Amino acid sequence: MGTLLLLALPTAAQDAPQDYLNAHNGARAAVGVGPVTWDGRVAAYAQSYANQRAAADCSLVHSDGPYGENIAWGSGQLTGIDAVRIIGCAKATCSGGRGTFVICNYNPPGNWIGQRPYAIAV
């Protein structure tokens, strides 16, 4: 079972850890893949990087950290559920109201070029 590390703003609707997990695990169940779980250490990493990007320029630049990672950006507010739907799962509001930076980190890493992200059950 993979571990999903997320950053979320737990006071906002659809941004709680369980919201991210429900959206991820619903998509995973639809293709016969087991669920992911929340990991506070990975979530802290994702939040730290999202905050850095949001304070700087909100550019879609990977952290090059030790975890698998997907990032996204939206010109308005994205909920945690919206973020998962576009392959993301953590967020920070960009400085100056320039949008929302979204990041999702995974342990173990995945999404390697040339490899399927999961095996399809037959």
PDB file of N, CA and C in Angstrom, residues 6 10 13 49 52 60 69 77-78 96:
ATOM      1  N   LEU A   6       0.182  14.681   2.089  1.00  0.00           N
ATOM      2  CA  LEU A   6      -0.583  15.803   1.587  1.00  0.00           C
ATOM      3  C   LEU A   6      -0.413  17.014   2.467  1.00  0.00           C
ATOM      4  N   PRO A  10      -6.860  22.441   7.043  1.00  0.00           N
ATOM      5  CA  PRO A  10      -7.948  21.667   7.630  1.00  0.00           C
ATOM      6  C   PRO A  10      -9.176  22.475   8.003  1.00  0.00           C
ATOM      7  N   ALA A  13     -13.477  24.007   3.833  1.00  0.00           N
ATOM      8  CA  ALA A  13     -14.287  22.905   3.323  1.00  0.00           C
ATOM      9  C   ALA A  13     -13.563  22.217   2.177  1.00  0.00           C
ATOM     10  N   TYR A  49       6.832  22.986   1.096  1.00  0.00           N
ATOM     11  CA  TYR A  49       7.166  23.357  -0.274  1.00  0.00           C
ATOM     12  C   TYR A  49       6.068  24.215  -0.908  1.00  0.00           C
ATOM     13  N   GLN A  52       6.543  27.687   0.249  1.00  0.00           N
ATOM     14  CA  GLN A  52       7.684  28.330  -0.429  1.00  0.00           C
ATOM     15  C   GLN A  52       7.288  28.812  -1.816  1.00  0.00           C
ATOM     16  N   LEU A  60       5.123  26.322 -11.468  1.00  0.00           N
ATOM     17  CA  LEU A  60       4.999  24.873 -11.409  1.00  0.00           C
ATOM     18  C   LEU A  60       6.377  24.239 -11.520  1.00  0.00           C
ATOM     19  N   GLU A  69       5.726  13.165  -6.739  1.00  0.00           N
ATOM     20  CA  GLU A  69       5.097  14.479  -6.605  1.00  0.00           C
ATOM     21  C   GLU A  69       4.309  14.853  -7.850  1.00  0.00           C
ATOM     22  N   GLN A  77      -9.500  29.747  -6.349  1.00  0.00           N
ATOM     23  CA  GLN A  77      -9.379  28.817  -5.226  1.00  0.00           C
ATOM     24  C   GLN A  77      -9.694  27.403  -5.682  1.00  0.00           C
ATOM     25  N   LEU A  78      -8.822  26.471  -5.388  1.00  0.00           N
ATOM     26  CA  LEU A  78      -9.062  25.055  -5.642  1.00  0.00           C
ATOM     27  C   LEU A  78      -9.300  24.381  -4.300  1.00  0.00           C
ATOM     28  N   GLY A  96      -0.112  37.871  -3.008  1.00  0.00           N
ATOM     29  CA  GLY A  96      -0.689  38.862  -3.891  1.00  0.00           C
ATOM     30  C   GLY A  96      -1.960  38.398  -4.580  1.00  0.00           C
TER      31      GLY A  96
END
